[in-house]
Coordinates of C-alpha atoms in Angstrom, one line a residue:
M1 CA -22.5 -159.1 142.9
A2 CA -19.6 -160.9 144.5
M3 CA -16.2 -159.2 144.8
A4 CA -13.1 -161.2 145.2
R5 CA -9.9 -159.7 146.6
R6 CA -6.5 -160.2 145.2
V7 CA -3.1 -158.9 146.2
L8 CA -0.5 -158.3 143.6
E9 CA 3.0 -158.0 145.0
K10 CA 5.8 -156.6 142.9
T11 CA 9.1 -157.1 144.5
T12 CA 11.3 -156.4 141.5
F13 CA 11.5 -154.4 138.3
S14 CA 14.1 -156.8 136.9
T15 CA 12.6 -156.9 133.3
G16 CA 12.4 -153.1 133.0
E17 CA 10.0 -151.1 130.7
L18 CA 8.1 -153.6 128.5
A19 CA 7.3 -152.8 124.9
P20 CA 3.5 -152.0 124.4
E21 CA 3.2 -155.1 122.1
L22 CA 3.8 -157.3 125.2
W23 CA 1.1 -155.7 127.3
G24 CA -1.2 -158.6 126.5
R25 CA 1.3 -161.2 127.6
S26 CA 0.4 -161.4 131.3
D27 CA 1.4 -165.1 131.1
L28 CA 5.1 -164.1 130.8
N29 CA 7.2 -163.9 134.0
A30 CA 8.6 -160.7 132.5
Y31 CA 5.1 -159.2 132.8
G32 CA 5.1 -159.6 136.6
N33 CA 8.5 -158.0 136.9
G34 CA 8.1 -155.2 134.4
A35 CA 6.5 -151.8 134.1
A36 CA 4.7 -149.8 131.5
R37 CA 7.0 -146.8 131.9
L38 CA 10.4 -146.3 133.5
R39 CA 11.7 -142.9 132.6
N40 CA 14.6 -141.0 134.1
V41 CA 15.2 -143.9 136.5
F42 CA 17.9 -146.6 136.9
I43 CA 16.9 -150.1 137.8
E44 CA 19.1 -151.4 140.6
P45 CA 20.8 -154.8 140.2
S46 CA 18.8 -155.7 143.4
G47 CA 15.5 -154.9 141.5
G48 CA 14.5 -151.6 142.9
V49 CA 14.0 -148.4 140.9
R50 CA 16.0 -145.2 141.7
R51 CA 15.7 -141.7 140.3
R52 CA 18.7 -141.2 138.1
P53 CA 21.4 -138.7 139.1
G54 CA 21.4 -135.2 137.6
I55 CA 23.9 -134.3 134.9
A56 CA 26.5 -131.8 136.1
L57 CA 27.7 -129.4 133.4
I58 CA 31.4 -129.7 132.8
D59 CA 32.0 -127.5 129.8
A60 CA 30.4 -126.1 126.7
V61 CA 31.9 -127.6 123.5
S62 CA 32.0 -126.0 120.1
G63 CA 30.1 -128.8 118.3
P64 CA 29.5 -132.5 118.1
V65 CA 32.2 -134.7 119.8
R66 CA 33.1 -138.3 120.2
L67 CA 34.0 -139.2 123.8
I68 CA 36.9 -141.7 124.4
A69 CA 38.0 -143.1 127.8
F70 CA 41.8 -143.2 128.3
E71 CA 42.8 -145.2 131.4
F72 CA 46.5 -145.3 131.9
N73 CA 46.1 -147.0 135.3
T74 CA 43.4 -147.1 138.0
E75 CA 44.6 -143.8 139.4
Q76 CA 45.2 -141.9 136.2
T77 CA 42.1 -141.8 134.0
Y78 CA 41.3 -139.3 131.4
L79 CA 38.5 -138.4 129.0
L80 CA 39.4 -137.6 125.4
V81 CA 37.0 -135.3 123.6
F82 CA 37.4 -135.4 119.8
G83 CA 35.8 -132.4 118.1
D84 CA 36.3 -130.8 114.7
Y85 CA 40.0 -131.4 114.0
Q86 CA 40.6 -130.5 117.7
G87 CA 40.9 -132.7 120.7
T88 CA 40.8 -132.0 124.5
V89 CA 42.0 -134.0 127.4
Y90 CA 40.0 -133.9 130.6
R91 CA 41.0 -135.1 134.0
D92 CA 38.5 -135.2 136.8
G93 CA 36.2 -133.0 134.8
V94 CA 38.8 -130.3 134.1
A95 CA 40.3 -129.6 130.6
I96 CA 44.1 -130.0 131.0
V97 CA 45.5 -129.9 127.5
G98 CA 44.4 -129.6 123.8
F99 CA 45.8 -131.1 120.7
E100 CA 45.2 -131.1 116.9
T101 CA 43.8 -134.1 115.1
P102 CA 43.2 -135.0 111.4
F103 CA 39.7 -136.1 112.3
G104 CA 36.8 -133.7 111.8
I105 CA 33.1 -133.9 112.6
I106 CA 32.6 -135.6 109.2
H107 CA 34.7 -138.5 110.4
H108 CA 33.0 -139.1 113.8
A109 CA 30.7 -141.8 112.6
L110 CA 33.4 -144.2 111.7
L111 CA 36.1 -143.4 114.3
N112 CA 37.6 -146.5 115.8
W113 CA 40.1 -146.8 118.5
T114 CA 42.0 -149.0 120.9
Q115 CA 44.4 -148.4 123.8
S116 CA 47.6 -150.1 124.9
A117 CA 49.3 -148.6 128.0
D118 CA 50.2 -145.0 127.2
T119 CA 49.1 -145.1 123.6
L120 CA 45.7 -144.7 121.9
L121 CA 45.5 -145.9 118.3
V122 CA 42.7 -144.1 116.2
T123 CA 41.6 -145.2 112.8
H124 CA 39.1 -144.1 110.1
P125 CA 38.9 -145.6 106.6
D126 CA 39.4 -142.2 105.0
V127 CA 42.1 -140.7 107.2
E128 CA 45.7 -141.8 107.8
P129 CA 45.7 -143.7 111.2
M130 CA 47.1 -141.9 114.2
R131 CA 48.6 -142.6 117.6
L132 CA 48.0 -140.4 120.6
T133 CA 50.7 -140.9 123.2
R134 CA 50.7 -139.7 126.8
K135 CA 54.2 -138.8 128.1
G136 CA 55.6 -137.0 131.1
S137 CA 55.2 -137.2 134.9
D138 CA 52.4 -138.9 136.8
D139 CA 51.1 -135.7 138.2
G140 CA 50.0 -132.8 136.1
A141 CA 48.9 -132.8 132.5
G142 CA 52.0 -134.4 131.0
T143 CA 52.6 -134.2 127.3
W144 CA 50.2 -135.5 124.7
E145 CA 51.5 -136.1 121.2
M146 CA 49.5 -137.2 118.1
T147 CA 51.6 -138.7 115.4
N148 CA 51.2 -141.0 112.3
W149 CA 51.7 -144.7 112.7
A150 CA 55.3 -145.7 112.1
W151 CA 55.8 -149.1 110.5
R152 CA 58.9 -151.1 111.3
E153 CA 61.5 -150.2 108.6
T154 CA 65.0 -151.0 107.4
A155 CA 67.1 -149.2 104.8
V156 CA 65.5 -151.3 102.0
K157 CA 62.1 -152.5 103.4
R158 CA 59.1 -151.1 105.2
F159 CA 57.1 -153.9 106.9
Q160 CA 53.6 -152.7 106.2
P161 CA 50.9 -154.8 104.5
Y162 CA 51.0 -155.0 100.7
Y163 CA 48.4 -156.2 98.2
K164 CA 48.0 -156.4 94.4
F165 CA 44.8 -154.4 93.6
G166 CA 42.9 -154.8 90.4
D167 CA 43.1 -157.5 87.7
P168 CA 45.6 -160.3 88.5
A169 CA 46.6 -160.4 84.9
V170 CA 47.9 -156.8 84.8
S171 CA 51.6 -156.6 84.3
I172 CA 54.3 -153.9 84.4
T173 CA 57.5 -153.4 82.5
P174 CA 60.4 -151.6 84.2
S175 CA 62.8 -149.5 82.1
G176 CA 65.8 -150.6 84.2
T177 CA 66.9 -152.5 87.3
S178 CA 68.2 -149.9 89.7
G179 CA 67.9 -146.2 90.7
T180 CA 64.9 -144.2 89.5
I181 CA 63.3 -146.0 86.6
S182 CA 60.0 -145.8 84.8
I183 CA 57.4 -148.6 85.0
T184 CA 54.8 -149.1 82.3
A185 CA 51.5 -150.9 83.1
S186 CA 49.6 -153.1 80.6
S187 CA 46.3 -151.3 81.6
A188 CA 45.3 -148.3 83.8
L189 CA 46.9 -148.7 87.2
F190 CA 48.4 -145.4 88.5
E191 CA 46.7 -142.4 90.1
A192 CA 48.2 -139.1 91.2
G193 CA 47.8 -140.1 94.9
H194 CA 50.3 -142.9 94.4
V195 CA 53.2 -140.4 94.5
G196 CA 55.1 -141.2 97.7
T197 CA 53.7 -144.7 98.2
R198 CA 55.7 -147.9 98.4
W199 CA 55.5 -150.7 95.8
R200 CA 57.1 -154.1 95.6
I201 CA 58.3 -155.4 92.2
Q202 CA 59.5 -159.0 92.3
G203 CA 60.0 -158.5 96.1
I204 CA 62.1 -155.4 95.7
E205 CA 60.7 -152.2 97.2
G206 CA 60.6 -148.8 95.7
Q207 CA 58.8 -145.5 96.2
I208 CA 56.7 -143.9 93.4
A209 CA 58.4 -140.6 92.5
G210 CA 55.9 -139.4 89.9
V211 CA 52.8 -140.4 87.9
S212 CA 52.7 -139.4 84.2
S213 CA 49.6 -141.2 83.2
A214 CA 47.4 -144.1 84.3
T215 CA 49.9 -146.5 82.7
L216 CA 53.2 -144.7 83.3
A217 CA 55.0 -143.9 86.5
T218 CA 58.5 -143.5 87.9
I219 CA 59.8 -145.3 90.9
T220 CA 63.0 -145.0 93.0
L221 CA 64.2 -148.5 93.9
K222 CA 65.6 -149.4 97.3
E223 CA 67.6 -152.4 95.8
A224 CA 68.3 -153.6 92.3
L225 CA 65.7 -155.7 90.5
P226 CA 66.7 -159.2 89.3
D227 CA 66.0 -158.2 85.7
A228 CA 63.9 -155.7 83.7
S229 CA 61.5 -158.2 82.2
T230 CA 57.7 -157.7 82.1
T231 CA 56.2 -159.2 85.3
Q232 CA 52.9 -159.7 87.1
D233 CA 54.7 -160.0 90.4
F234 CA 54.1 -156.6 91.9
E235 CA 52.0 -155.1 94.8
E236 CA 51.4 -151.8 96.5
Q237 CA 51.0 -150.8 100.1
V238 CA 47.5 -151.6 101.4
F239 CA 46.9 -148.4 103.2
S240 CA 47.3 -145.2 101.2
P241 CA 45.4 -142.1 100.1
V242 CA 44.5 -144.1 97.0
R243 CA 43.3 -147.3 98.7
G244 CA 42.0 -146.0 102.0
W245 CA 43.1 -146.6 105.6
P246 CA 42.4 -149.1 108.4
R247 CA 38.8 -149.4 109.5
S248 CA 39.3 -151.0 113.0
V249 CA 42.2 -152.0 115.3
T250 CA 42.8 -154.0 118.5
F251 CA 45.5 -156.0 120.3
H252 CA 45.3 -159.8 120.7
Q253 CA 48.0 -162.3 121.9
D254 CA 50.8 -159.7 121.6
R255 CA 49.8 -158.8 118.1
M256 CA 48.3 -155.7 116.6
V257 CA 45.2 -156.7 114.6
I258 CA 43.8 -154.5 111.8
G259 CA 40.3 -155.3 110.7
G260 CA 39.4 -154.1 107.2
S261 CA 40.2 -151.0 105.2
R262 CA 38.3 -148.9 102.8
D263 CA 39.2 -150.9 99.7
L264 CA 39.8 -154.3 101.4
P265 CA 36.8 -154.2 103.8
N266 CA 36.8 -158.0 104.6
R267 CA 40.5 -158.5 105.2
L268 CA 42.4 -159.0 108.5
W269 CA 46.0 -158.3 109.2
M270 CA 47.9 -159.4 112.3
S271 CA 51.4 -158.1 113.1
K272 CA 54.4 -160.1 114.0
S273 CA 54.2 -161.4 117.5
G274 CA 55.8 -158.9 119.9
D275 CA 56.5 -156.4 117.1
L276 CA 53.2 -154.4 116.8
F277 CA 54.1 -152.4 113.7
N278 CA 55.8 -155.2 111.7
F279 CA 53.5 -156.9 109.2
D280 CA 56.2 -158.9 107.4
L281 CA 54.8 -162.3 106.4
G282 CA 58.3 -163.7 106.1
E283 CA 58.5 -167.5 105.7
G284 CA 55.4 -168.2 107.7
L285 CA 57.2 -169.0 111.0
D286 CA 55.1 -169.1 114.2
D287 CA 55.8 -165.5 115.1
A288 CA 55.4 -164.1 111.6
A289 CA 52.6 -161.7 110.6
I290 CA 49.3 -163.2 109.4
E291 CA 46.8 -161.9 106.9
F292 CA 43.7 -163.4 105.3
A293 CA 40.2 -162.4 103.9
L294 CA 36.9 -163.5 105.5
L295 CA 35.5 -165.4 102.6
A296 CA 31.7 -165.9 102.6
D297 CA 28.8 -165.8 100.2
Q298 CA 29.0 -162.0 100.2
V299 CA 31.6 -159.4 101.0
N300 CA 31.0 -158.5 104.6
A301 CA 32.8 -155.3 105.6
I302 CA 34.5 -155.6 109.0
T303 CA 32.9 -153.1 111.4
G304 CA 34.8 -154.0 114.6
I305 CA 37.2 -156.5 116.2
F306 CA 37.4 -157.4 119.8
A307 CA 40.0 -159.3 121.8
G308 CA 37.9 -161.5 124.1
R309 CA 38.2 -165.2 125.0
H310 CA 39.0 -165.5 121.2
L311 CA 39.6 -162.8 118.6
Q312 CA 36.0 -161.8 117.6
V313 CA 35.4 -160.2 114.3
F314 CA 32.1 -158.3 113.6
T315 CA 31.1 -157.6 110.1
S316 CA 28.1 -156.0 108.3
G317 CA 26.6 -159.5 107.8
S318 CA 27.9 -161.9 110.4
E319 CA 30.1 -162.6 113.4
W320 CA 33.3 -164.6 113.3
M321 CA 35.6 -166.4 115.8
V322 CA 39.4 -166.6 115.1
T323 CA 41.1 -169.3 117.1
G324 CA 44.6 -170.7 117.7
A325 CA 46.4 -171.3 120.9
P326 CA 48.5 -169.4 120.2
L327 CA 47.7 -167.8 116.9
T328 CA 50.2 -168.8 114.3
P329 CA 50.2 -168.8 110.4
A330 CA 49.9 -172.6 110.6
N331 CA 47.2 -173.2 113.1
I332 CA 44.9 -170.2 112.8
Q333 CA 41.2 -171.1 112.3
V334 CA 38.4 -168.7 111.3
T335 CA 34.8 -169.8 111.9
R336 CA 31.5 -167.9 111.2
Q337 CA 29.4 -168.1 114.4
T338 CA 26.2 -166.0 113.9
R339 CA 24.6 -164.1 111.0
I340 CA 23.3 -161.0 112.7
G341 CA 25.5 -158.2 111.2
S342 CA 26.5 -154.8 112.6
R343 CA 25.9 -151.3 111.3
A344 CA 28.4 -150.4 108.6
D345 CA 27.7 -146.7 108.6
R346 CA 28.4 -146.1 112.3
T347 CA 31.1 -147.4 114.8
V348 CA 29.3 -148.3 118.0
P349 CA 32.1 -149.3 120.4
L350 CA 32.1 -152.9 121.4
V351 CA 31.6 -153.4 125.1
N352 CA 32.5 -156.4 127.3
V353 CA 30.1 -157.3 130.1
D354 CA 31.0 -160.4 132.1
G355 CA 32.6 -162.1 129.1
A356 CA 29.9 -161.2 126.6
T357 CA 30.6 -158.7 123.9
I358 CA 27.7 -156.3 123.3
F359 CA 27.2 -155.0 119.8
A360 CA 24.6 -153.0 118.0
A361 CA 22.9 -155.1 115.3
R362 CA 22.5 -154.0 111.7
S363 CA 18.8 -153.6 112.0
G364 CA 19.1 -150.7 114.4
R365 CA 16.5 -152.2 116.7
E366 CA 18.5 -154.9 118.4
L367 CA 21.4 -154.9 120.9
R368 CA 23.0 -158.3 120.9
E369 CA 25.4 -160.1 123.3
F370 CA 28.0 -162.3 121.6
L371 CA 28.7 -165.0 124.2
F372 CA 30.6 -168.2 124.1
T373 CA 28.8 -171.3 125.5
D374 CA 30.8 -174.2 126.8
V375 CA 28.0 -176.7 126.0
E376 CA 28.0 -175.9 122.3
Q377 CA 31.6 -174.7 122.1
A378 CA 30.3 -171.8 119.9
Y379 CA 29.1 -168.3 120.2
G380 CA 25.4 -167.2 120.4
A381 CA 24.0 -163.7 120.0
A382 CA 21.0 -163.2 122.2
D383 CA 18.9 -160.1 121.7
L384 CA 19.0 -157.9 124.9
A385 CA 16.3 -155.6 123.5
L386 CA 13.7 -158.3 123.0
L387 CA 11.3 -157.1 125.7
S388 CA 11.9 -153.4 125.2
R389 CA 12.2 -153.0 121.5
H390 CA 10.6 -149.5 121.5
L391 CA 13.5 -148.0 123.5
V392 CA 16.2 -149.1 121.0
Q393 CA 16.2 -146.7 118.1
G394 CA 19.4 -147.0 116.0
P395 CA 22.2 -147.0 118.7
V396 CA 25.1 -144.7 117.9
D397 CA 27.3 -145.0 121.0
Q398 CA 27.5 -147.1 124.2
A399 CA 29.5 -147.4 127.4
F400 CA 29.3 -149.7 130.4
D401 CA 29.3 -148.4 134.0
A402 CA 30.6 -151.5 135.8
D403 CA 30.2 -150.0 139.3
H404 CA 26.4 -149.8 138.8
R405 CA 25.9 -152.6 136.3
L406 CA 24.5 -150.1 133.8
L407 CA 25.0 -150.1 130.0
H408 CA 24.2 -146.6 128.6
V409 CA 23.2 -146.6 124.9
V410 CA 22.9 -143.3 123.0
M411 CA 20.2 -143.7 120.3
G412 CA 20.0 -142.1 116.9
D413 CA 16.9 -140.2 118.0
G414 CA 18.8 -138.4 120.8
S415 CA 17.4 -140.6 123.6
L416 CA 19.5 -142.5 126.1
G417 CA 18.6 -146.1 126.9
T418 CA 19.9 -147.6 130.1
L419 CA 20.2 -151.3 130.5
T420 CA 20.7 -152.9 133.9
L421 CA 22.6 -156.1 133.0
Y422 CA 23.3 -158.7 135.6
R423 CA 23.3 -162.2 134.0
S424 CA 23.9 -164.2 137.2
E425 CA 20.7 -162.7 138.7
A426 CA 18.8 -162.9 135.4
I427 CA 18.3 -159.1 135.2
T428 CA 18.0 -157.5 131.8
A429 CA 16.0 -154.3 132.4
W430 CA 15.7 -151.2 130.3
S431 CA 14.8 -147.7 131.2
A432 CA 15.0 -144.5 129.2
Q433 CA 16.5 -141.1 130.1
S434 CA 15.7 -137.7 128.7
V435 CA 16.9 -134.1 129.3
A436 CA 14.4 -131.2 128.7
G437 CA 14.8 -129.9 125.2
A438 CA 18.1 -131.7 124.7
A439 CA 19.4 -134.8 122.8
F440 CA 22.2 -137.2 123.9
R441 CA 25.0 -137.5 121.3
S442 CA 27.8 -139.4 122.9
V443 CA 28.7 -141.3 126.1
A444 CA 31.9 -142.7 127.7
V445 CA 32.8 -144.1 131.1
A446 CA 36.2 -143.1 132.5
G447 CA 37.4 -143.6 136.0
G448 CA 34.0 -144.8 137.1
E449 CA 32.3 -141.6 135.9
V450 CA 29.7 -141.5 133.1
Y451 CA 30.4 -138.6 130.7
L452 CA 27.8 -137.4 128.2
C453 CA 27.6 -135.0 125.3
L454 CA 24.3 -133.3 124.9
E455 CA 22.9 -131.0 122.2
R456 CA 20.3 -128.3 123.2
E457 CA 19.1 -125.6 120.9
G458 CA 22.1 -125.9 118.6
K459 CA 24.6 -125.8 121.5
F460 CA 26.7 -128.7 122.7
Y461 CA 27.6 -129.5 126.3
L462 CA 29.8 -131.9 128.1
G463 CA 28.4 -133.3 131.4
R464 CA 28.5 -136.2 133.7
F465 CA 26.1 -138.0 136.0
D466 CA 26.5 -136.6 139.5
E467 CA 24.8 -138.1 142.5
G468 CA 25.1 -134.8 144.3
C469 CA 22.7 -132.9 142.0
G470 CA 19.2 -133.7 140.9
L471 CA 19.1 -131.3 138.0
D472 CA 20.5 -131.5 134.4
L473 CA 23.3 -129.4 132.9
S474 CA 23.6 -128.2 136.5
I475 CA 26.1 -125.9 138.0
T476 CA 26.9 -125.9 141.7
A477 CA 28.1 -122.7 143.3
E478 CA 29.2 -122.0 146.9
L479 CA 30.3 -118.9 148.8
A480 CA 33.9 -118.2 149.2
E481 CA 35.2 -118.2 152.8
G482 CA 34.1 -115.1 154.6
E483 CA 31.4 -114.2 152.1
E484 CA 27.8 -113.3 153.2
P485 CA 24.8 -115.2 151.7
R486 CA 23.5 -113.5 148.7
R487 CA 20.6 -113.5 146.1
H488 CA 22.6 -113.0 142.9
W489 CA 24.9 -115.7 141.6
G490 CA 27.1 -115.5 138.5
G491 CA 29.1 -118.0 136.5
F492 CA 26.1 -119.2 134.4
D493 CA 27.3 -117.8 131.0
D494 CA 27.1 -121.2 129.3
L495 CA 23.4 -121.3 130.1
E496 CA 22.5 -117.7 129.0
N497 CA 18.7 -117.2 128.5
V498 CA 18.0 -120.8 129.7
T499 CA 15.2 -121.1 132.3
L500 CA 16.4 -123.2 135.2
A501 CA 15.3 -124.7 138.5
V502 CA 17.4 -123.8 141.5
W503 CA 17.8 -125.9 144.7
A504 CA 19.0 -123.7 147.5
G505 CA 18.5 -123.7 151.2
G506 CA 16.2 -126.7 151.1
V507 CA 13.9 -124.8 148.8
L508 CA 13.2 -125.5 145.0
Y509 CA 12.9 -122.3 143.0
R510 CA 11.3 -122.8 139.7
D511 CA 11.5 -120.8 136.4
I512 CA 14.7 -118.8 137.1
T513 CA 16.1 -117.5 133.8
V514 CA 19.8 -116.8 133.4
S515 CA 20.4 -113.2 132.4
G516 CA 23.9 -111.8 131.8
G517 CA 25.3 -115.1 133.1
T518 CA 23.6 -114.5 136.5
I519 CA 20.6 -116.0 138.3
S520 CA 18.6 -114.1 140.9
L521 CA 16.7 -115.6 143.8
S522 CA 14.2 -114.1 146.2
E523 CA 16.2 -115.0 149.3
N524 CA 19.9 -114.8 150.3
V525 CA 21.4 -118.3 150.2
S526 CA 24.9 -119.7 150.7
T527 CA 24.8 -122.6 148.1
V528 CA 23.0 -123.0 144.9
V529 CA 22.5 -126.0 142.5
A530 CA 20.9 -124.7 139.3
G531 CA 19.9 -126.7 136.2
L532 CA 17.1 -128.1 134.1
P533 CA 14.5 -130.0 136.1
F534 CA 13.6 -133.5 135.0
T535 CA 10.7 -135.8 135.9
H536 CA 11.1 -139.4 136.9
E537 CA 8.2 -141.7 135.9
I538 CA 7.2 -145.2 137.0
A539 CA 3.9 -146.7 135.7
A540 CA 2.4 -150.1 136.4
L541 CA 1.4 -152.4 133.6
P542 CA -2.3 -152.8 132.9
P543 CA -3.6 -155.4 135.4
A544 CA -4.4 -158.9 134.3
G545 CA -7.8 -158.9 135.9
S546 CA -9.4 -162.0 134.3
D547 CA -10.2 -164.9 136.6
G548 CA -10.7 -167.3 133.6
T549 CA -14.5 -166.9 133.3
R550 CA -14.2 -164.0 130.9
A551 CA -11.9 -162.9 128.1
H552 CA -8.7 -161.1 129.0
G553 CA -9.4 -157.9 130.9
G554 CA -13.1 -158.6 131.0
N555 CA -13.6 -158.4 134.7
A556 CA -14.3 -155.1 136.5
L557 CA -11.4 -154.1 138.7
R558 CA -11.0 -151.7 141.7
L559 CA -7.7 -150.8 143.3
V560 CA -8.6 -151.0 147.0
S561 CA -5.2 -150.0 148.3
V562 CA -1.6 -149.8 147.3
T563 CA 1.5 -149.9 149.5
F564 CA 4.8 -148.5 148.2
R565 CA 8.0 -149.5 150.0
V566 CA 10.5 -146.7 149.6
Q567 CA 14.0 -146.0 150.8
Q568 CA 15.8 -142.7 151.2
T569 CA 13.0 -141.0 149.4
A570 CA 12.3 -137.2 149.6
Q571 CA 9.1 -137.0 147.4
L572 CA 6.4 -139.4 146.5
R573 CA 3.8 -138.1 144.0
V574 CA 1.2 -140.7 143.0
N575 CA -1.8 -141.1 140.7
T576 CA -4.1 -144.0 141.5
G577 CA -6.8 -142.9 139.0
R578 CA -7.8 -139.5 140.3
G579 CA -4.9 -137.4 139.3
F580 CA -1.4 -136.9 140.9
R581 CA -1.1 -135.9 144.5
D582 CA 1.9 -135.5 146.8
V583 CA 2.0 -138.1 149.6
T584 CA 3.2 -137.0 153.1
L585 CA 6.2 -139.0 154.0
G586 CA 6.8 -139.5 157.7
R587 CA 5.9 -137.2 160.5
G588 CA 7.9 -134.2 161.5
R589 CA 10.7 -134.7 159.0
S590 CA 12.8 -131.7 158.0
E591 CA 12.5 -130.3 154.4
D592 CA 15.7 -132.0 153.3
A593 CA 15.3 -135.3 155.1
A594 CA 14.6 -138.6 153.3
Y595 CA 12.1 -141.2 154.3
S596 CA 12.5 -145.0 154.4
G597 CA 9.5 -147.3 155.0
D598 CA 6.1 -148.3 153.7
V599 CA 3.5 -145.8 152.4
S600 CA -0.1 -147.0 152.0
L601 CA -2.8 -145.3 150.0
R602 CA -6.6 -146.0 149.6
A603 CA -8.1 -145.8 146.1
L604 CA -11.6 -145.4 144.6
G605 CA -13.3 -146.3 141.3
W606 CA -13.9 -149.3 139.2
R607 CA -12.4 -149.9 135.7
R608 CA -13.2 -152.6 133.1
G609 CA -10.8 -153.9 130.6
S610 CA -7.7 -152.0 129.3
A611 CA -7.2 -150.1 126.2
G612 CA -3.5 -150.9 126.2
R613 CA -2.3 -147.4 127.1
D614 CA 0.5 -146.7 129.5
N615 CA -2.0 -144.9 131.8
D616 CA -4.1 -148.0 132.2
G617 CA -2.1 -149.4 135.1
L618 CA -3.3 -149.2 138.7
W619 CA -0.9 -146.5 139.7
R620 CA 1.7 -144.1 138.4
I621 CA 4.5 -142.2 140.1
A622 CA 6.0 -139.0 138.7
G623 CA 8.1 -136.3 140.4
D624 CA 10.7 -133.7 139.6
F625 CA 11.9 -132.9 143.1
P626 CA 15.7 -132.9 142.8
R627 CA 16.2 -135.2 145.7
P628 CA 16.7 -139.0 146.1
F629 CA 14.0 -141.4 145.3
L630 CA 14.2 -145.2 145.6
L631 CA 11.2 -147.6 145.1
L632 CA 11.8 -151.1 146.4
G633 CA 8.5 -152.8 145.8
V634 CA 4.7 -152.3 145.5
A635 CA 1.8 -154.3 146.9
S636 CA -1.6 -153.7 145.3
E637 CA -4.9 -154.9 146.7
L638 CA -7.5 -155.4 144.0
G639 CA -11.2 -156.0 144.1
V640 CA -12.5 -158.1 141.1
N641 CA -16.2 -158.2 140.2
D642 CA -18.1 -159.8 137.4

């Protein structure tokens, strides 16, 4: 029986964890650069695989939250945490001020926001839009004020959007021409919620003072009507308790752009140029406000708008480009680009990565990049989840860590998918993160820090990725100056009754349960890092062993040896077919030292074929040691027999 030897070199993991349905596609380049399992690791832009940082515990929060980054400038960055009608501002991981909001947990799914300098605009189709303004000195907390939007207004006009809802044939008859008059509609028109709203009759504004019935109301006019004749020329304010509020908002070419409302889901409004809260259409001059509906074969609700190379409009059924240089009422053009569609029941923030806008597709199984191509002079929407579909499970939140080229996507099932995205190097690589017994609920990147909301056993926590700790929901404690090392450490009240691992004095203590807010160790130590342990996993894809004389996987294979090239690594725990074992890294190293170099192992045993399981690869790595781990490449020497 002849045995041929082959060497498989893997120098990059640039295609990430491949979906099981692709494990038969060894003909793909992605197969050679992928893995069967990449868990609790980040793929480096250079192609290596690094154990992810631990998650430092910042605070316990009262319930589900939405996380919003607020970056006033490069030095002053904040994290806004929106809870149940309450908000909190964090700076450098410390809560500095709280504020009340009209947004509860029931509104979190459709919250939308945009920032301009010191102001954050927040919208929801069922809640009056708000603006959160940061005021005060550069140092300290400053003053944070949440107020309603204030439209540009004169004594007789309020320059907000207006629209005639209902049947165009409906008419109203005023009882007079000035002061407070009654108006009678030809069919049902008025609701109790109309009290206090602005209407325009023949271009004259008034405020509804009372509603007697569906066809009779009183209005206080701001100016005199031309006459008291019956007219179809009337309209009411677009945004109101009766008609709903804005769905999305952004800024583009010195205009505020509102995308959709509850009752007009496919309509866009653009403010007057340079006057953000003035939506007066005027005479259609170049700087006047603009409004129009996205007319298509079906009503597509606008789910998000983004100011990129062009104004991009994302709807429940398609994606649109709004052009004009500059945008004016005369030269504006609206063109449908792709027909993917976004989720209408959840606002997943749009993220810009190298000129592409990343959006969660309506299917819940795709993450698309909306990218303009100069060759076609149009946008395409490539699927970034094509090779790792199993990791994308109904995205609910996302944020991009530009420093590490990592897009973190919170999934509806509580998992966290991490996409290393580096288009110039053709790297689109997914891995997945998990926390013991916990689910990810929200993510944001502020000031280069990645913040996360986690839910565990009905409790909610705010944390952030921290390179200095290798444990999750971890708390770091040190002795005060002059204190003696000790066994008992307090300050763990937020993790009461939780069983933790503790890294202290170069030793990992396992199964330490918090009792009375305190952890107790067997030795006196001067520093502790305590949190939930997590295991990083890297598994090779099933080998493509066929030499062409047999069907796929038909040859018998033996892993003769395998060499791992690691850098700054403290633990290597490998399974080459006979169970996991710890590999000694370097001679005479101290307990806390890290090793860089090659590690070679011999292996035994033949295997034939592959059942398509993620344990059918030639090797697997798994470890929960809370110290650094970086795998740069793997060389596997195979024996192949008939």
